[in-house]
Coordinates of C-alpha atoms and ligand atoms in Angstrom, one line a residue:
M117 CA 34.3 63.8 -95.7
F118 CA 37.6 62.8 -97.2
E119 CA 39.6 65.5 -99.2
K120 CA 41.5 63.2 -101.4
V121 CA 41.1 59.4 -102.3
L122 CA 43.9 57.3 -103.9
I123 CA 42.4 54.7 -106.2
A124 CA 44.4 51.7 -106.0
N125 CA 43.4 50.0 -109.3
R126 CA 43.2 50.4 -113.1
G127 CA 41.0 50.3 -116.0
E128 CA 37.2 50.8 -115.8
V129 CA 36.8 50.3 -112.1
A130 CA 39.4 53.1 -111.5
L131 CA 37.4 55.5 -113.7
R132 CA 34.3 54.4 -111.9
I133 CA 35.7 55.4 -108.6
H134 CA 37.0 58.6 -110.0
R135 CA 33.7 59.6 -111.2
A136 CA 32.1 59.1 -107.7
C137 CA 34.7 61.0 -106.0
R138 CA 34.3 63.9 -108.4
E139 CA 30.7 64.1 -107.9
M140 CA 31.4 64.3 -104.1
G141 CA 34.0 67.0 -104.5
I142 CA 36.9 64.7 -103.6
R143 CA 40.1 64.9 -105.3
T144 CA 41.6 61.8 -106.7
V145 CA 45.2 60.2 -107.0
A146 CA 45.7 57.5 -109.7
V147 CA 48.5 55.0 -109.4
H148 CA 49.6 53.2 -112.4
S149 CA 52.2 50.8 -113.7
E150 CA 54.8 51.9 -116.4
A151 CA 52.7 50.0 -119.1
D152 CA 49.5 52.2 -117.9
A153 CA 51.1 55.7 -118.3
N154 CA 48.5 56.7 -120.9
A155 CA 45.6 55.1 -119.3
M156 CA 42.5 57.1 -119.0
H157 CA 42.4 56.8 -115.3
V158 CA 45.7 58.4 -115.2
R159 CA 44.6 61.2 -117.6
L160 CA 41.3 61.9 -115.6
A161 CA 42.6 61.9 -112.1
D162 CA 43.8 65.1 -110.4
E163 CA 47.2 63.5 -109.7
A164 CA 49.0 60.3 -110.8
V165 CA 51.9 58.4 -109.2
C166 CA 53.8 55.6 -111.1
I167 CA 54.3 52.7 -108.7
G168 CA 56.3 50.1 -110.8
P169 CA 56.8 47.9 -113.7
A170 CA 54.1 46.3 -115.9
R171 CA 53.9 43.3 -113.9
S172 CA 51.0 43.4 -111.3
A173 CA 53.1 41.9 -108.7
D174 CA 55.5 45.0 -109.2
S175 CA 52.9 47.6 -109.3
Y176 CA 49.2 47.2 -108.5
L177 CA 50.0 44.5 -105.8
N178 CA 52.8 46.3 -104.5
K179 CA 51.6 47.4 -101.1
P180 CA 54.5 49.6 -100.0
A181 CA 54.6 51.5 -103.3
I182 CA 50.8 52.1 -103.1
I183 CA 51.0 53.2 -99.4
S184 CA 54.1 55.5 -100.1
A185 CA 52.1 57.1 -103.1
A186 CA 49.2 57.8 -100.7
L187 CA 51.5 59.3 -98.1
I188 CA 53.3 61.5 -100.6
T189 CA 50.2 62.9 -102.1
G190 CA 48.3 63.4 -98.7
A191 CA 45.6 61.1 -99.6
D192 CA 43.3 60.4 -96.7
A193 CA 41.6 57.3 -98.0
I194 CA 42.3 54.4 -100.4
H195 CA 39.7 52.7 -102.6
P196 CA 40.9 49.2 -103.7
G197 CA 38.2 48.5 -106.4
F198 CA 37.9 45.0 -107.2
G199 CA 40.6 42.4 -108.0
F200 CA 44.2 43.3 -107.1
L201 CA 44.3 44.1 -103.3
S202 CA 40.6 44.5 -102.8
E203 CA 40.3 41.4 -100.5
N204 CA 43.7 41.5 -98.9
A205 CA 43.3 42.1 -95.2
D206 CA 47.0 42.7 -94.6
F207 CA 47.0 45.5 -97.1
A208 CA 43.8 46.8 -95.4
E209 CA 45.7 46.7 -92.1
M210 CA 48.8 48.4 -93.4
V211 CA 46.7 51.1 -94.9
E212 CA 44.9 51.9 -91.6
N213 CA 48.4 51.6 -89.5
H214 CA 49.5 54.5 -91.8
G215 CA 46.5 56.5 -90.8
I216 CA 44.8 56.3 -94.0
T217 CA 41.2 55.0 -94.3
F218 CA 40.6 51.8 -96.2
I219 CA 37.4 52.2 -98.1
G220 CA 35.9 48.6 -97.2
P221 CA 35.2 46.4 -94.3
T222 CA 37.6 46.0 -91.4
P223 CA 40.6 43.8 -91.8
Q224 CA 38.9 41.4 -89.3
Q225 CA 35.8 41.2 -91.3
M226 CA 37.6 40.5 -94.4
R227 CA 39.6 37.7 -92.8
L228 CA 36.4 36.2 -91.5
M229 CA 34.6 36.4 -94.7
G230 CA 37.3 36.0 -96.9
D231 CA 38.2 32.4 -95.7
K232 CA 35.4 30.0 -97.2
I233 CA 35.6 27.8 -94.1
T234 CA 35.2 30.5 -91.5
A235 CA 32.7 32.3 -93.7
R236 CA 30.5 29.2 -93.9
K237 CA 30.7 29.0 -90.1
A238 CA 29.8 32.4 -89.5
A239 CA 26.9 32.2 -92.2
I240 CA 25.4 29.1 -90.5
E241 CA 25.7 30.9 -87.0
A242 CA 24.0 34.0 -88.5
G243 CA 21.1 31.9 -90.0
L244 CA 21.9 31.8 -93.7
P245 CA 21.0 28.6 -95.4
V246 CA 24.2 26.9 -96.8
T247 CA 25.0 24.0 -98.8
P248 CA 25.5 20.8 -97.0
G249 CA 29.5 20.6 -96.5
S250 CA 32.5 19.6 -94.4
P251 CA 35.1 21.3 -92.2
A252 CA 38.6 21.5 -93.5
L253 CA 39.6 18.1 -94.9
E254 CA 42.9 16.6 -93.3
T255 CA 43.2 13.4 -95.5
V256 CA 41.7 11.4 -98.2
E257 CA 40.1 9.1 -95.8
D258 CA 38.6 12.2 -94.0
A259 CA 37.3 13.3 -97.4
L260 CA 35.8 10.0 -98.3
A261 CA 34.0 9.9 -95.0
W262 CA 32.4 13.2 -95.3
A263 CA 31.4 12.5 -99.0
E264 CA 29.4 9.5 -97.7
K265 CA 28.0 11.6 -95.1
I266 CA 26.9 14.5 -97.6
G267 CA 26.1 12.3 -100.6
Y268 CA 27.6 12.4 -104.1
P269 CA 28.2 14.3 -106.1
V270 CA 30.5 16.6 -104.1
I271 CA 32.9 19.6 -104.8
I272 CA 36.1 20.1 -103.3
K273 CA 37.0 23.9 -102.7
A274 CA 40.1 25.7 -101.5
K275 CA 39.4 27.7 -98.4
D276 CA 41.0 30.6 -100.0
G277 CA 39.8 29.9 -103.3
G278 CA 38.9 32.6 -105.9
G279 CA 38.4 33.2 -109.6
G280 CA 36.8 29.8 -110.0
K281 CA 40.1 28.1 -109.5
G282 CA 40.8 25.0 -107.3
M283 CA 37.5 23.4 -107.5
K284 CA 37.1 19.7 -108.2
I285 CA 34.0 17.6 -108.6
A286 CA 33.6 13.8 -107.6
Y287 CA 30.6 12.0 -108.7
N288 CA 31.6 8.8 -106.9
A289 CA 34.1 7.3 -104.4
E290 CA 36.3 6.2 -107.1
E291 CA 36.6 9.8 -108.5
L292 CA 37.2 11.4 -105.0
P293 CA 40.9 10.7 -104.1
E294 CA 42.1 12.2 -107.3
A295 CA 39.7 15.2 -107.1
Y296 CA 41.0 15.7 -103.6
S297 CA 44.6 15.6 -104.4
M298 CA 44.1 17.8 -107.5
A299 CA 42.3 20.5 -105.7
R300 CA 44.9 20.6 -102.9
A301 CA 47.6 20.9 -105.5
E302 CA 45.9 23.7 -107.4
A303 CA 45.2 25.5 -104.1
K304 CA 48.9 25.1 -103.1
A305 CA 50.0 26.6 -106.5
S306 CA 47.3 29.6 -106.6
F307 CA 46.5 30.4 -103.0
P308 CA 48.2 31.2 -99.6
S309 CA 47.0 27.9 -98.2
D310 CA 46.3 24.3 -99.6
V311 CA 43.6 23.8 -97.1
V312 CA 40.4 22.5 -98.8
Y313 CA 36.8 21.5 -97.8
M314 CA 33.7 20.0 -99.5
E315 CA 30.4 20.9 -100.3
K316 CA 27.4 18.9 -101.9
Y317 CA 27.5 19.6 -105.7
L318 CA 24.3 21.1 -106.8
Q319 CA 23.6 19.9 -110.3
N320 CA 21.5 22.5 -112.0
P321 CA 21.5 25.8 -109.9
R322 CA 21.4 29.3 -110.7
H323 CA 23.8 31.7 -109.3
I324 CA 21.9 34.4 -107.5
E325 CA 23.9 37.0 -105.1
M326 CA 22.4 39.6 -102.9
Q327 CA 24.1 43.2 -102.6
I328 CA 24.2 44.6 -99.1
L329 CA 25.3 47.9 -97.5
A330 CA 26.0 48.5 -93.8
D331 CA 27.1 51.5 -92.1
K332 CA 29.3 51.7 -88.8
F333 CA 26.2 52.2 -86.6
G334 CA 24.7 48.8 -87.3
H335 CA 22.2 49.8 -90.1
V336 CA 22.0 47.2 -92.8
V337 CA 20.0 47.3 -96.0
H338 CA 20.0 44.8 -99.0
L339 CA 19.7 46.1 -102.6
G340 CA 18.2 43.0 -104.0
E341 CA 19.7 40.3 -106.0
R342 CA 21.6 39.8 -109.3
D343 CA 21.3 36.7 -111.3
C344 CA 24.9 35.8 -112.7
S345 CA 24.1 32.3 -114.0
I346 CA 25.5 33.1 -117.4
Q347 CA 29.0 31.8 -116.8
R348 CA 32.1 30.3 -118.6
N349 CA 34.6 28.5 -116.6
N350 CA 33.0 29.8 -113.4
Q351 CA 33.4 33.3 -114.5
K352 CA 30.4 35.6 -115.1
V353 CA 29.6 36.7 -118.8
I354 CA 26.2 38.4 -118.4
E355 CA 24.4 39.5 -115.2
E356 CA 20.8 40.7 -114.6
C357 CA 18.3 42.1 -112.0
P358 CA 15.8 41.2 -111.0
S359 CA 16.4 37.4 -111.5
P360 CA 13.9 36.0 -113.9
A361 CA 13.7 33.1 -111.4
L362 CA 12.5 35.2 -108.1
N363 CA 9.2 36.8 -107.4
D364 CA 8.9 39.7 -105.1
A365 CA 7.9 37.5 -102.1
Q366 CA 11.0 35.4 -102.5
R367 CA 13.2 38.4 -102.9
Q368 CA 11.7 39.9 -99.7
E369 CA 12.2 36.6 -97.8
I370 CA 15.8 36.1 -98.6
G371 CA 16.6 39.9 -98.5
E372 CA 15.3 39.9 -94.8
I373 CA 17.4 36.7 -94.0
V374 CA 20.5 38.3 -95.6
R375 CA 20.0 41.5 -93.7
K376 CA 19.6 40.1 -90.3
A377 CA 22.6 37.9 -90.8
I378 CA 24.8 40.9 -91.8
E379 CA 23.5 42.7 -88.6
K380 CA 24.5 39.7 -86.6
I381 CA 28.0 39.5 -88.1
G382 CA 28.5 43.0 -87.7
Y383 CA 30.0 43.6 -91.2
T384 CA 30.5 47.1 -92.5
N385 CA 30.6 48.8 -96.1
A386 CA 29.5 47.0 -99.3
G387 CA 29.4 43.4 -99.7
T388 CA 27.9 40.6 -101.8
L389 CA 26.5 37.1 -100.5
E390 CA 26.8 34.8 -103.3
F391 CA 24.2 31.8 -103.3
L392 CA 23.3 28.8 -105.4
Y393 CA 19.4 28.5 -106.0
E394 CA 17.9 25.1 -106.9
D395 CA 14.2 24.3 -106.7
G396 CA 13.4 27.2 -104.8
R397 CA 16.0 27.0 -102.1
F398 CA 19.1 29.2 -101.6
Y399 CA 22.4 28.0 -100.5
F400 CA 25.1 30.3 -99.4
M401 CA 28.5 29.9 -101.1
E402 CA 30.7 32.8 -100.2
M403 CA 30.8 36.6 -99.5
N404 CA 32.8 39.1 -101.5
T405 CA 33.9 41.8 -99.1
R406 CA 34.4 44.5 -102.0
L407 CA 32.6 46.0 -104.8
Q408 CA 31.5 43.6 -107.6
V409 CA 32.1 44.0 -111.3
E410 CA 28.3 43.8 -111.8
H411 CA 27.1 46.5 -109.3
P412 CA 26.0 48.9 -112.0
I413 CA 22.9 46.8 -112.7
T414 CA 21.9 47.1 -109.0
E415 CA 22.5 51.0 -109.3
A416 CA 20.2 51.0 -112.3
I417 CA 17.2 49.6 -110.6
T418 CA 17.6 51.2 -107.2
G419 CA 19.1 54.5 -108.2
I420 CA 21.7 54.1 -105.4
D421 CA 25.4 54.8 -106.3
I422 CA 27.1 52.0 -104.5
V423 CA 30.7 53.5 -104.8
R424 CA 29.3 56.8 -103.3
E425 CA 27.8 54.8 -100.4
Q426 CA 31.2 52.9 -99.7
I427 CA 33.0 56.1 -99.6
R428 CA 30.3 57.7 -97.2
I429 CA 30.3 54.6 -94.9
A430 CA 34.0 54.6 -94.8
S431 CA 34.1 58.2 -93.6
G432 CA 31.8 57.4 -90.9
A433 CA 28.6 58.7 -92.4
A434 CA 25.1 56.9 -91.4
L435 CA 23.3 55.2 -94.3
G436 CA 20.4 57.6 -93.8
Y437 CA 17.7 55.5 -95.0
T438 CA 16.1 52.2 -94.2
Q439 CA 15.0 49.0 -96.2
E440 CA 11.6 50.5 -96.6
D441 CA 13.0 53.5 -98.5
I442 CA 14.7 51.3 -101.0
T443 CA 12.5 50.8 -104.2
F444 CA 13.3 48.5 -107.1
S445 CA 12.2 49.7 -110.6
G446 CA 12.7 48.1 -114.0
H447 CA 15.1 45.8 -115.2
A448 CA 18.9 45.9 -115.9
I449 CA 21.4 43.6 -117.8
E450 CA 25.2 43.9 -118.0
C451 CA 27.3 42.2 -120.7
R452 CA 31.1 42.1 -119.8
I453 CA 33.0 42.9 -123.0
N454 CA 36.4 41.2 -123.3
A455 CA 39.2 41.9 -125.8
E456 CA 39.2 38.1 -126.6
D457 CA 38.7 35.8 -129.4
P458 CA 34.9 34.9 -129.2
E459 CA 35.5 31.4 -130.0
T460 CA 38.9 30.4 -128.2
F461 CA 38.7 33.2 -125.6
A462 CA 42.3 33.7 -126.0
P463 CA 43.1 37.4 -124.8
C464 CA 43.6 39.7 -127.8
P465 CA 45.5 42.9 -126.6
G466 CA 46.3 45.5 -129.2
K467 CA 45.7 48.9 -130.4
I468 CA 42.0 50.3 -130.7
V469 CA 41.9 52.0 -134.0
E470 CA 38.3 52.9 -133.9
W471 CA 35.9 53.1 -130.9
H472 CA 32.2 54.0 -130.8
A473 CA 30.3 53.4 -127.7
P474 CA 26.5 53.1 -127.9
G475 CA 24.3 55.6 -126.4
G476 CA 20.7 56.8 -125.7
L477 CA 18.2 56.2 -122.9
G478 CA 19.1 53.4 -120.6
V479 CA 22.4 52.8 -121.9
R480 CA 25.6 53.0 -119.7
V481 CA 29.1 51.9 -120.9
D482 CA 31.7 51.8 -118.2
S483 CA 35.2 51.6 -120.1
E484 CA 38.7 53.0 -120.0
I485 CA 39.0 52.6 -123.8
Y486 CA 39.5 55.5 -126.3
S487 CA 40.4 55.6 -130.1
G488 CA 44.1 55.2 -130.3
Y489 CA 44.5 53.3 -126.9
S490 CA 46.8 50.3 -126.6
I491 CA 45.4 47.5 -124.6
P492 CA 48.5 46.3 -122.5
P493 CA 48.9 42.4 -122.4
F494 CA 49.4 42.2 -118.7
Y495 CA 46.0 42.5 -117.2
D496 CA 42.5 41.2 -117.3
S497 CA 41.0 41.2 -120.7
M498 CA 37.7 43.0 -119.7
I499 CA 37.6 46.4 -121.5
A500 CA 33.9 47.4 -121.2
K501 CA 30.9 46.8 -119.2
L502 CA 27.6 47.4 -121.3
I503 CA 24.8 48.1 -119.0
I504 CA 21.4 48.5 -120.2
S505 CA 18.1 49.4 -118.2
G506 CA 14.5 49.5 -119.1
K507 CA 11.0 49.4 -117.5
T508 CA 10.6 45.8 -118.4
R509 CA 12.8 42.8 -119.1
N510 CA 11.7 42.7 -122.6
A511 CA 12.4 46.5 -123.1
C512 CA 15.8 45.9 -121.8
L513 CA 16.5 43.1 -124.1
M514 CA 15.4 45.0 -127.2
R515 CA 17.5 47.9 -126.1
L516 CA 20.5 45.5 -125.5
R517 CA 20.2 44.1 -128.9
R518 CA 20.2 47.6 -130.5
A519 CA 23.2 48.7 -128.2
L520 CA 25.3 45.6 -129.2
E521 CA 24.7 46.3 -132.9
E522 CA 25.8 49.9 -132.4
F523 CA 29.0 49.2 -130.4
V524 CA 32.0 49.6 -132.7
I525 CA 35.4 48.4 -131.5
M526 CA 38.2 48.0 -134.1
G527 CA 41.6 46.9 -133.9
V528 CA 41.1 43.8 -131.4
Q529 CA 38.7 40.9 -131.3
T530 CA 36.0 41.2 -128.6
T531 CA 33.2 39.0 -127.1
I532 CA 30.5 41.3 -128.5
P533 CA 29.4 38.5 -131.3
L534 CA 29.1 36.0 -128.4
H535 CA 26.7 38.2 -126.4
Q536 CA 24.8 38.7 -129.7
E537 CA 24.5 35.1 -130.0
I538 CA 23.5 34.5 -126.3
I539 CA 20.6 37.1 -126.3
A540 CA 19.2 35.7 -129.5
Q541 CA 18.5 32.3 -127.8
S542 CA 15.0 31.6 -126.8
N543 CA 16.3 30.1 -123.5
F544 CA 17.9 33.4 -122.6
I545 CA 14.9 35.4 -123.7
D546 CA 12.7 33.2 -121.7
G547 CA 14.9 33.5 -118.7
Q548 CA 15.4 29.7 -118.6
Y549 CA 19.0 29.1 -117.8
N550 CA 21.3 27.9 -115.1
I551 CA 25.1 28.0 -114.4
H552 CA 25.7 25.4 -117.1
W553 CA 23.6 26.9 -119.8
L554 CA 26.2 29.0 -121.6
E555 CA 28.8 26.0 -121.5
Q556 CA 26.1 23.6 -123.1
F557 CA 25.1 26.2 -125.7
M558 CA 28.8 26.7 -126.7
A559 CA 29.3 23.1 -127.1
Q560 CA 26.4 22.9 -129.3
L561 CA 27.7 25.6 -131.5
K562 CA 30.9 23.7 -132.0
K563 CA 29.0 20.6 -133.2
Ligands
LIG122 P1 35.3 31.4 -106.6 O1 35.5 32.1 -105.2 O2 36.4 30.8 -107.1 O3 34.6 32.3 -107.5 P2 32.6 30.3 -105.7 O4 32.6 29.5 -104.5 O5 32.1 31.7 -106.0 O6 34.2 30.3 -106.3 O7 32.1 29.4 -106.9 C1 32.2 29.8 -108.3 C2 31.3 29.0 -109.0 O8 31.4 27.7 -108.9 C3 29.7 29.2 -108.8 O9 29.2 30.4 -109.5 C4 29.1 27.9 -109.4 O10 29.0 28.1 -110.8 C5 30.3 26.9 -109.2 N1 29.8 26.0 -107.8 C6 30.7 26.4 -106.5 N2 30.2 25.7 -105.6 C7 29.2 24.8 -106.1 C8 28.5 23.8 -105.6 N3 28.3 23.6 -104.4 N4 27.6 23.2 -106.4 C9 27.6 23.5 -107.7 N5 28.2 24.5 -108.4 C10 29.0 25.2 -107.7

């Protein structure tokens, strides 16, 4: 097992990784920007190294600085968390070339599954159901021909896309040329490549994703699904598991398909396969080759510490259990709490003057915040994850309502009032929602 792990991230996920390491008796190295000298991950880690100025490009994305920090402190592994360098295959390769273990899949697996076009191909070959779609589109004529074949509406996506950027919908042939050129331009501005492709645009799907774990000996398990349909701007706001839309038989069926596909692809470590789900059918969208923000809800209903498993797998340990050993019990819901204006969603950095996190049975708060902490304006606005679990979905909803009431964050605006509104809606209470529900609900509020 590793003796020292460097955590190449910040915020709540850096703490999350630190906690798993401590429980395993592993020492931790925090890295931080100049703006994060007082951050909680820096305070809690055994050692800390400043890797550059506030701007992410100069610090948390600064590959040589992070690798130097690992070499100087003698860390034997690096955990990338999510965001930043977590899906950067070049970084993973650099880490391995310096004799340090990258806690994640291999660079080859990251490249294969990180590119949406090659991932689609691999998914089809491995037997996963996918949305009807095209290969890389070279020209507008190419795009028009494929759209005819697939049938409108279609969505144009960047092959290297992420964070909901670079996607454009066309409902007919008149709209397609503009959608195509806008998607390409956005891809060019935000991603390494401006190559785009096309998928059938599903009109009212849910977003349902499957968590998997795979060791280096070919053992693969799935940890069930997460329903992440409550989204704004293609970004998740609330996640829950099990999905209100699936029954046990459906879960087992898609779980087995996913498990076999991952075995075939030969992927290792933790990963998430994202699907759209409409009219009882699954359509593979993409795979995230890293830890997900919403992983704690899966931990709540399986009792499996996913970060601990990532570290064990990377160190060469076998899973030590099979699919039959995994049980799902109860229900869990996560609310992402952002320091934002709950109406305009403008980020609200600033000083936290008072902080009281809810507690009690079935309440988990993952956050880097403490009273007196100043949220720097340079990074993501998510400041806490409230993860609630209970025996039933209903018990979970009652507990969530209580926990949101109890949460006190003073000094900055947060999205807590939005969460309170959402969970009071009968559609949400009944589990009747799809990926458009939140935006439709918010449009109604404005009227
Ligand atoms: P990113 O990598 O940028 O997050 P994804 O491929 O995961 O992009 O898609 C993000 C979101 O966009 C999905 O959760 C869904 O809401 C919407 N979306 C993507 N593809 C489709 C599609 N074919 N039909 C309908 N909605 C889609």
